CSV table of C-alpha atoms in Angstrom, one decimal:
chain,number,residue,atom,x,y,z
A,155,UNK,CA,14.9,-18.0,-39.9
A,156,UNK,CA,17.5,-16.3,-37.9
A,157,UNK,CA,16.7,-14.0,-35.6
A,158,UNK,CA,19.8,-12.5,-34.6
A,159,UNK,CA,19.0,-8.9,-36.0
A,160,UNK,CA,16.5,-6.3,-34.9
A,161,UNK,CA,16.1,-3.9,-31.7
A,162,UNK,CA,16.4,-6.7,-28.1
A,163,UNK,CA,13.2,-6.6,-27.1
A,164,UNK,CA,13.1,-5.4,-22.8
A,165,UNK,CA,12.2,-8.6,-20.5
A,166,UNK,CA,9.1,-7.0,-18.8
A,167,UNK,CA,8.9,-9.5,-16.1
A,168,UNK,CA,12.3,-9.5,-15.2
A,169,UNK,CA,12.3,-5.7,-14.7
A,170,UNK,CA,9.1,-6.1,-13.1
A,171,UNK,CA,10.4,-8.2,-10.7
A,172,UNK,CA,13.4,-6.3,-9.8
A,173,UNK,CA,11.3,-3.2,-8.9
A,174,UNK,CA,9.5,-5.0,-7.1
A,175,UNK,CA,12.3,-6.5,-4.9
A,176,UNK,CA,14.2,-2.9,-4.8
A,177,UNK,CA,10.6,-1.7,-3.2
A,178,UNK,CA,10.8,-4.1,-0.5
A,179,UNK,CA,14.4,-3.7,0.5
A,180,UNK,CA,14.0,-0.2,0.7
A,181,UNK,CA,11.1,-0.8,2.8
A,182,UNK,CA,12.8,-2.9,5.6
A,183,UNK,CA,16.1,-1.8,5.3
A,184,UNK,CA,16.1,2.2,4.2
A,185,UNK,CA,15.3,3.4,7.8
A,186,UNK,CA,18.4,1.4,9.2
A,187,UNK,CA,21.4,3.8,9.6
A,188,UNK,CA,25.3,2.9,10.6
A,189,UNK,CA,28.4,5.0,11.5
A,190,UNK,CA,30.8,5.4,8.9
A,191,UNK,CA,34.8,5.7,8.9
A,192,UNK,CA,35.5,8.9,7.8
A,193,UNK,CA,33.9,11.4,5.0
A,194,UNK,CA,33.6,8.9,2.0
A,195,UNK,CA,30.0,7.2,1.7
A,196,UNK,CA,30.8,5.4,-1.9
A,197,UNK,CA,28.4,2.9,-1.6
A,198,UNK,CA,24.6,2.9,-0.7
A,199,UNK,CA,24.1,0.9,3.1
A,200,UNK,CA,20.9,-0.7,1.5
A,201,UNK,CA,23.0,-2.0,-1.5
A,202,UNK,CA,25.7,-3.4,1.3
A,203,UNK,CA,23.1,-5.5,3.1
A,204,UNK,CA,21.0,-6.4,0.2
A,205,UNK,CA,24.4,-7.9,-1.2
A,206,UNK,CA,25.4,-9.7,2.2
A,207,UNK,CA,22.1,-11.2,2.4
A,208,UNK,CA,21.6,-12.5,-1.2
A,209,UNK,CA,25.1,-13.9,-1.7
A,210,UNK,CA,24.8,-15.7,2.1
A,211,UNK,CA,21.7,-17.3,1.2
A,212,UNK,CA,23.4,-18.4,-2.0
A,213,UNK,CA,25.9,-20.0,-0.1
A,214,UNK,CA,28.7,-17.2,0.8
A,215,UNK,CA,30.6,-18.1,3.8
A,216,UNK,CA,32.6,-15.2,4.5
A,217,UNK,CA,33.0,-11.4,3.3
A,218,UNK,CA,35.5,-12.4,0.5
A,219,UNK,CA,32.5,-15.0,-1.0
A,220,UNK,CA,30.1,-12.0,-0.6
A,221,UNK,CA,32.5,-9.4,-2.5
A,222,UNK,CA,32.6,-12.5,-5.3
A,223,UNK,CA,28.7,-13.0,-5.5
A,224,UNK,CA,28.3,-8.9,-5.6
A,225,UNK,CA,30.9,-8.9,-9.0
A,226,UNK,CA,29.0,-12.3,-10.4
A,227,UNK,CA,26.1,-11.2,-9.9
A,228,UNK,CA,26.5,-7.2,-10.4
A,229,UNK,CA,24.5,-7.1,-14.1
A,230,UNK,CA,21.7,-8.1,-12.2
A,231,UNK,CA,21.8,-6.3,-8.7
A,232,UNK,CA,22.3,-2.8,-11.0
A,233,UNK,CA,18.6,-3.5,-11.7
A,234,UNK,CA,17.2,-2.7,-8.5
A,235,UNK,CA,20.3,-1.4,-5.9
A,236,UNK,CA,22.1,2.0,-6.1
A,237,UNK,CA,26.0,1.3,-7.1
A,238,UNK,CA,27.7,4.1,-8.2
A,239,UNK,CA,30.8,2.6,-7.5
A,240,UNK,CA,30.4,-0.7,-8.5
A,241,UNK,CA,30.4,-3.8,-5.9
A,242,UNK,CA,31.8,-2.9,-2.4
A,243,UNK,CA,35.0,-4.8,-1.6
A,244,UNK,CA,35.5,-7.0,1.3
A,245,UNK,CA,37.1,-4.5,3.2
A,246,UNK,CA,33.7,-2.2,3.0
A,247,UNK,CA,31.8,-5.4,4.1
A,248,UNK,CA,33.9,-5.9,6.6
A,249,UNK,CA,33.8,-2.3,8.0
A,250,UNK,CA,30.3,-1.7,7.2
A,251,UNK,CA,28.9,-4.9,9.6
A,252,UNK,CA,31.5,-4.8,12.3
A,253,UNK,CA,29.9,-1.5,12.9
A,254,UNK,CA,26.3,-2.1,12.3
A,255,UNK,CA,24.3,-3.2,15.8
A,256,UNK,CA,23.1,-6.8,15.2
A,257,UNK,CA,19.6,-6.0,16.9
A,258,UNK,CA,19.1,-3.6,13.8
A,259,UNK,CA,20.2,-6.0,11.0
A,260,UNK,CA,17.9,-8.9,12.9
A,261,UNK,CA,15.0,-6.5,13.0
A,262,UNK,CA,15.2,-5.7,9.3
A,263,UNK,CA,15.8,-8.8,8.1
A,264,UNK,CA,13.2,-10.6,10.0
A,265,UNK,CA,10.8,-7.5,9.1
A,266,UNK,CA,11.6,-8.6,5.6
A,267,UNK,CA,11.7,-12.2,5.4
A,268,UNK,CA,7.9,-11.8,7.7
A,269,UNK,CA,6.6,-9.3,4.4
A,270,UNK,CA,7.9,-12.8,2.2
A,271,UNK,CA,5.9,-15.6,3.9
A,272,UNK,CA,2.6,-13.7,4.4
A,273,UNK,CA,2.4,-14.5,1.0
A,274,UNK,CA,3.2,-18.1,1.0
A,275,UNK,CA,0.5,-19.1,2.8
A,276,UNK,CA,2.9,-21.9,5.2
A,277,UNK,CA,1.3,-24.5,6.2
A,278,UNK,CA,3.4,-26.2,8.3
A,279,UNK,CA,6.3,-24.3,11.1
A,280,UNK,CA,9.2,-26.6,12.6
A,281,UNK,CA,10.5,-24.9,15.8
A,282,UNK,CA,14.2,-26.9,17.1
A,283,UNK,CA,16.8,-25.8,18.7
A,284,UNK,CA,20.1,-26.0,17.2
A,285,UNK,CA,24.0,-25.6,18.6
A,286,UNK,CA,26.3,-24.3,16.2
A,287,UNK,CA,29.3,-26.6,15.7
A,288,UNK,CA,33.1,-24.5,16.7
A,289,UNK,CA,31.4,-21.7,17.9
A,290,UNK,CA,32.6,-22.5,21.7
A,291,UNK,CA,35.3,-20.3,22.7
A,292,UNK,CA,37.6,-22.6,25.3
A,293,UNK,CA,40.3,-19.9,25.9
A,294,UNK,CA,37.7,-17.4,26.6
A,295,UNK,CA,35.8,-19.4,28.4
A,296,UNK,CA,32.5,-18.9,26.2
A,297,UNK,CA,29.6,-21.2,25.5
A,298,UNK,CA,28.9,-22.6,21.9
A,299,UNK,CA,26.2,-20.2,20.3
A,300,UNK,CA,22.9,-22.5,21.0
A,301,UNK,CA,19.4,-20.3,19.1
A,302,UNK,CA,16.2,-22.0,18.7
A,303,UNK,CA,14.7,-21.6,15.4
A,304,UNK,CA,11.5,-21.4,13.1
A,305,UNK,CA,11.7,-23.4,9.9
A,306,UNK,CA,9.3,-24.1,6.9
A,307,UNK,CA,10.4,-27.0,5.2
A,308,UNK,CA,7.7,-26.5,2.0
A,309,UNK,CA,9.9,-23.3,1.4
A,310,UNK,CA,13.0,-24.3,2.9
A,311,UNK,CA,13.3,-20.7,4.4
A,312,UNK,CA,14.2,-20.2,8.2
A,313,UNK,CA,11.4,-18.1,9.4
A,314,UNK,CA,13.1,-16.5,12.6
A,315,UNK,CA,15.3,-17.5,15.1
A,316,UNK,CA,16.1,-16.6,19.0
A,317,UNK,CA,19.5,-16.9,20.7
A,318,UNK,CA,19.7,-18.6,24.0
A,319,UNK,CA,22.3,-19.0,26.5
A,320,UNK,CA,22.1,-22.7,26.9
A,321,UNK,CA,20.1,-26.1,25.8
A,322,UNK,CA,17.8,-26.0,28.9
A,323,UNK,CA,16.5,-22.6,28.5
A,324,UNK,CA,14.9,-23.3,25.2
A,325,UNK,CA,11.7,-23.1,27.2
A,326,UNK,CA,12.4,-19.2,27.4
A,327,UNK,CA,13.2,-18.7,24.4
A,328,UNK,CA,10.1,-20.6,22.4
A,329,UNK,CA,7.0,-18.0,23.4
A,330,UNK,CA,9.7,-15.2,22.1
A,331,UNK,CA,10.4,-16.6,19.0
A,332,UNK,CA,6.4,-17.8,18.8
A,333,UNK,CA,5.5,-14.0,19.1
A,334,UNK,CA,8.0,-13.1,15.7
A,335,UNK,CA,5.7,-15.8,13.6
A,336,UNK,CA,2.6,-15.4,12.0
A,337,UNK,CA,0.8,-18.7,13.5
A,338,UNK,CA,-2.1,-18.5,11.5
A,339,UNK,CA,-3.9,-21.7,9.9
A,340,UNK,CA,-0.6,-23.6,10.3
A,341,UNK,CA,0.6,-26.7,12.1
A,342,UNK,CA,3.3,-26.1,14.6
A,343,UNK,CA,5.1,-28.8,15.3
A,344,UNK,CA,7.9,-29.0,18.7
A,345,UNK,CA,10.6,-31.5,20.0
A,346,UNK,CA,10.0,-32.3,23.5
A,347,UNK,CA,11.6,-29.2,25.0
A,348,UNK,CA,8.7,-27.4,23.6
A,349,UNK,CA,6.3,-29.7,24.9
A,350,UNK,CA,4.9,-27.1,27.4
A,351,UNK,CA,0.9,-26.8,28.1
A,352,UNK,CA,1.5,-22.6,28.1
A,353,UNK,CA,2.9,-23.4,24.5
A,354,UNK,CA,0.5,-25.1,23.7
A,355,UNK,CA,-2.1,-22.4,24.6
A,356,UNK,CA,0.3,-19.6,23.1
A,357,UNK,CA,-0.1,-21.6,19.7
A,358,UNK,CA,-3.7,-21.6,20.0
A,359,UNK,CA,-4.4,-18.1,21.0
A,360,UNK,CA,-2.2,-17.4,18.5
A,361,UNK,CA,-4.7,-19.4,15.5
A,362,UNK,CA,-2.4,-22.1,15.0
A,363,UNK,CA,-2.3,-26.3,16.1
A,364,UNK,CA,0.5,-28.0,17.2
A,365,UNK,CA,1.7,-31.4,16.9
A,366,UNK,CA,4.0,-31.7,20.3
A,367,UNK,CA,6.7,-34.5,21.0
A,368,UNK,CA,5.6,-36.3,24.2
A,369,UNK,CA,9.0,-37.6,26.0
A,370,UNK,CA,10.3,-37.9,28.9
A,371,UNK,CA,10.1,-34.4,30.3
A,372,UNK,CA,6.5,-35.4,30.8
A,373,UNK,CA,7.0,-38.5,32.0
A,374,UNK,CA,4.0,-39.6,33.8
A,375,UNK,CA,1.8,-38.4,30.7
A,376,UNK,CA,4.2,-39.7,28.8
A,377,UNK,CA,3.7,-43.1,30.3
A,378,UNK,CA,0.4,-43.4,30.5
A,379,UNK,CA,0.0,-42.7,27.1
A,380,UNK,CA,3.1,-45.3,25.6
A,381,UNK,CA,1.1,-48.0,28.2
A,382,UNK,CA,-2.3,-47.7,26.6
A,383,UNK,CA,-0.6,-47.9,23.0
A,384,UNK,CA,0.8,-50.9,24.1
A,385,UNK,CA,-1.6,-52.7,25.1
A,386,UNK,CA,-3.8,-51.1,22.2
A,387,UNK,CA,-1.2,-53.0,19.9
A,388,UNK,CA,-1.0,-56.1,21.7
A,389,UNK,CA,-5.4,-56.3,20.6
A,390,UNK,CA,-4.6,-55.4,17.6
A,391,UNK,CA,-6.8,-51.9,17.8
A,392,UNK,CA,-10.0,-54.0,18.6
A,393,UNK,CA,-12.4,-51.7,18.9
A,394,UNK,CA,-10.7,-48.6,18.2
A,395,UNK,CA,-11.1,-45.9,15.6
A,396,UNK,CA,-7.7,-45.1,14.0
A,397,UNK,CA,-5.5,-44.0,10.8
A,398,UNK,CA,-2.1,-45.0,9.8
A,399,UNK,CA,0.5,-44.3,7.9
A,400,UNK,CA,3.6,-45.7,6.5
A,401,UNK,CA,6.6,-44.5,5.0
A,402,UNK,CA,10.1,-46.4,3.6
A,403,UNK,CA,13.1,-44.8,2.8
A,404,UNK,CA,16.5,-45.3,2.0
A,405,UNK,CA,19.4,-43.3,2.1
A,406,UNK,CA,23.4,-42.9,3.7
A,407,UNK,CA,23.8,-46.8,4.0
A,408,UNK,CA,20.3,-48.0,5.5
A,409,UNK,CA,16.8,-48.3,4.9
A,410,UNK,CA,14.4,-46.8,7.1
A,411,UNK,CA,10.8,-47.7,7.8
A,412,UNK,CA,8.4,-45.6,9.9
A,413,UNK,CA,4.6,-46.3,11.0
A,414,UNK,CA,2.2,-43.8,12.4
A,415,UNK,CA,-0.6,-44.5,14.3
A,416,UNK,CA,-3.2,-41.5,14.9
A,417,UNK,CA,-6.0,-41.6,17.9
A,418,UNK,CA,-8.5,-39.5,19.0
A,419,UNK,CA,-7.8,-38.4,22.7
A,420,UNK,CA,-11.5,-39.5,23.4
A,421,UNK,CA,-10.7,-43.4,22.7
A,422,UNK,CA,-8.1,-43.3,25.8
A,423,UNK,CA,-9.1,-43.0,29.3
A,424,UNK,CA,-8.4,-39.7,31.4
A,425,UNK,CA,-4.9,-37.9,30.7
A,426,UNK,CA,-2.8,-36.5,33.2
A,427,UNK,CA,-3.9,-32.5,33.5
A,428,UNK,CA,-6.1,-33.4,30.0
A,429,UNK,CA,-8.2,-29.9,30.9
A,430,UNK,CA,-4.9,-27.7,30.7
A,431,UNK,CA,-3.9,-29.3,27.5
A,432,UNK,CA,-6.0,-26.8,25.3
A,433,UNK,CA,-7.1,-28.1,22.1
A,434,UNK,CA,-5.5,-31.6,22.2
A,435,UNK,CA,-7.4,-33.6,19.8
A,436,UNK,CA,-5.0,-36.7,19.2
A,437,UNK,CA,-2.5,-38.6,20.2
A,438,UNK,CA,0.1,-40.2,18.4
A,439,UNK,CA,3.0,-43.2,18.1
A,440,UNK,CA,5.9,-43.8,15.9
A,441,UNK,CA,7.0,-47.1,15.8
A,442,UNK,CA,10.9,-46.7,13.3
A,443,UNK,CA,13.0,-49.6,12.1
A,444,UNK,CA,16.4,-49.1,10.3
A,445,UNK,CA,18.0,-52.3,8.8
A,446,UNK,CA,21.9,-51.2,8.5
A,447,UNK,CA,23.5,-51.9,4.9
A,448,UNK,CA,26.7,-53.8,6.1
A,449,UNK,CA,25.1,-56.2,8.7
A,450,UNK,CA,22.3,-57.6,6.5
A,451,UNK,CA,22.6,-61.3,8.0
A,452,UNK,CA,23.7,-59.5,11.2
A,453,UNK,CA,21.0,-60.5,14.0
A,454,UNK,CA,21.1,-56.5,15.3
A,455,UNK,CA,21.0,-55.4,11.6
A,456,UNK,CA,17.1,-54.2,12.3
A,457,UNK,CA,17.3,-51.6,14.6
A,458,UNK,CA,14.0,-51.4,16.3
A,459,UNK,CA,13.1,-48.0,18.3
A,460,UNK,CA,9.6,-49.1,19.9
A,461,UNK,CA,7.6,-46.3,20.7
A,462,UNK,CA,10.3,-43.8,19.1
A,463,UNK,CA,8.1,-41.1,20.7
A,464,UNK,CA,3.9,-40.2,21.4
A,465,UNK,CA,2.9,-36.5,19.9
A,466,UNK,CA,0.3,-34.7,21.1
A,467,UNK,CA,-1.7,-32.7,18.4
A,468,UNK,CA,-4.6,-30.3,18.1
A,469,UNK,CA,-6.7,-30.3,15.0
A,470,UNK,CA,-4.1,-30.8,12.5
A,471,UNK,CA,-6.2,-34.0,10.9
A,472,UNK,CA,-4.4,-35.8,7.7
A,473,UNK,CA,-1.3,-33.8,8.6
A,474,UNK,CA,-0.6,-35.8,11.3
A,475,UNK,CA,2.5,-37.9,10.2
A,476,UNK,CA,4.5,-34.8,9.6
A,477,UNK,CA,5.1,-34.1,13.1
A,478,UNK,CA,6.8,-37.7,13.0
């Protein structure tokens, strides 16, 4: 039977959910203030950042794409944000953020997004460094914006994030943005940049492990390491305790194969500094071959990248090939 008659019955969890969300922007964001042009206050500052936020992280790229989420999706904001007035314009956007300090907005929104993943229980915390493409200034004479920044993958939520000045002083900017993360129980895992034994330390104190890239900014390490994998290969791993791993993939024209080879730091002789290197429990190689999809019969179709790079881990165990 038809059941297009009778009192709508209320969506509990729905409503539930938006209270709940309306408590915890009003938590991180309530206490932030910003100057206003002129008298007129039509529209509620936590309902203008709340707006910004969602719509960017649904894709908006600018304040016209924000004012078009806020109408889309204004049925559903009503149910937690105070909008007397409907959905600010661009304009207000505009105004309302070329006023508003940058250190507040970071501070609430990572103050937020911190109250999120305490729940989540991550496991697993990539820190890179990124520069953002066009963002140089030539006739100014400015830099391109470079930030280093924390990212779960399981969630695919960006955790925090640190501006730097330049590529080389990522090594700055790392403890700083390790001191915004809750490091508990997970795996931390760094590029080479971040390969640093006071990292390393900071990660541990810190509760976490860390699966480091070992390159060539530690280059006598990272020789002595590549060397005894070598020859390690070259006997076939007589003798010595290991696990392994495997993974094949294809995608964007080629086909990718990557092995991982996992071993105890006990099994090799001595390390360079090995007593300042707290925690280290394993090391690690990547062997990757690509075979290109337009030179198949090509001798240089397979792409061999032989050791693509060691890691140096700390307790992480069977997560081991995800720092690879």
């Amino acid at each position: 039977m038809a059941k297009g008659f009778g009192r709508p019955v209320p969506n509990t969890h729905n409503e539930r959910e938006a209270q709940i969300l309306k408590k915890s922007v009003l938590n991180h964001f309530e206490h932030r203030s910003v100057p206003r042009v002129g008298s007129r206050t039509d529209h509620n500052f936590v309902a203008i950042v709340t707006i910004a936020i969602l719509a960017v992280i649904a894709g908006a790229d600018g304040f016209v794409a924000i004012e078009t989420y806020g109408k889309a999706k204004q049925k559903w904001l009503e149910t937690f944000l105070d909008l007397p007035h409907g959905i600010p314009s661009h304009d207000t956007f505009g105004r309302v953020f070329g006023q508003l300090a940058p250190q507040q907005l970071e501070a609430g929104f990572l103050s937020w997004v911190g109250s999120i993943t305490e729940s989540l229980d991550i496991e697993l915390i990539h820190i890179d460094g990124k520069t953002a493409k066009g963002s140089y200034d030539r006739k100014n004479y400015h830099l391109a914006l470079h930030s280093v920044s924390a990212w779960s993958s399981e969630y695919g939520l960006v955790l925090a994030q640190q501006k730097v000045e330049s590529k080389s002083n990522e090594i700055t900017a790392v403890p700083l943005l390790l001191k915004l993360l809750n490091l508990f129980g997970a795996v931390v895992t760094l590029d080479a940049m971040g390969t640093q034994i006071d990292i390393a330390r900071q990660i541990l104190q810190a509760g976490g492990d860390y699966v480091l890239a070992l390159k060539g900014n530690q280059g006598k390490l990272s020789q002595q390491v590549g060397g005894w994998f070598a020859i390690a290969q070259a006997m076939n791993w007589q003798g010595i305790e290991l696990s392994d791993h495997q993974t094949v993939e294809a995608s964007h024209h080629r086909k990718e194969t990557r092995q991982v080879w996992a071993v105890g730091v006990s099994q090799l002789p001595p390390l360079l500094d090995r007593a300042q290197w707290e925690g280290l429990t394993s090391v690690v190689m990547v062997k990757r071959t690509r075979q290109l999809w337009n030179m198949r019969h090509h001798p240089d179709s397979v792409l061999p990248q032989f050791p693509v790079g060691g890691w140096l881990a700390a307790q992480p165990g069977d997560s081991l090939p995800l720092g690879c």
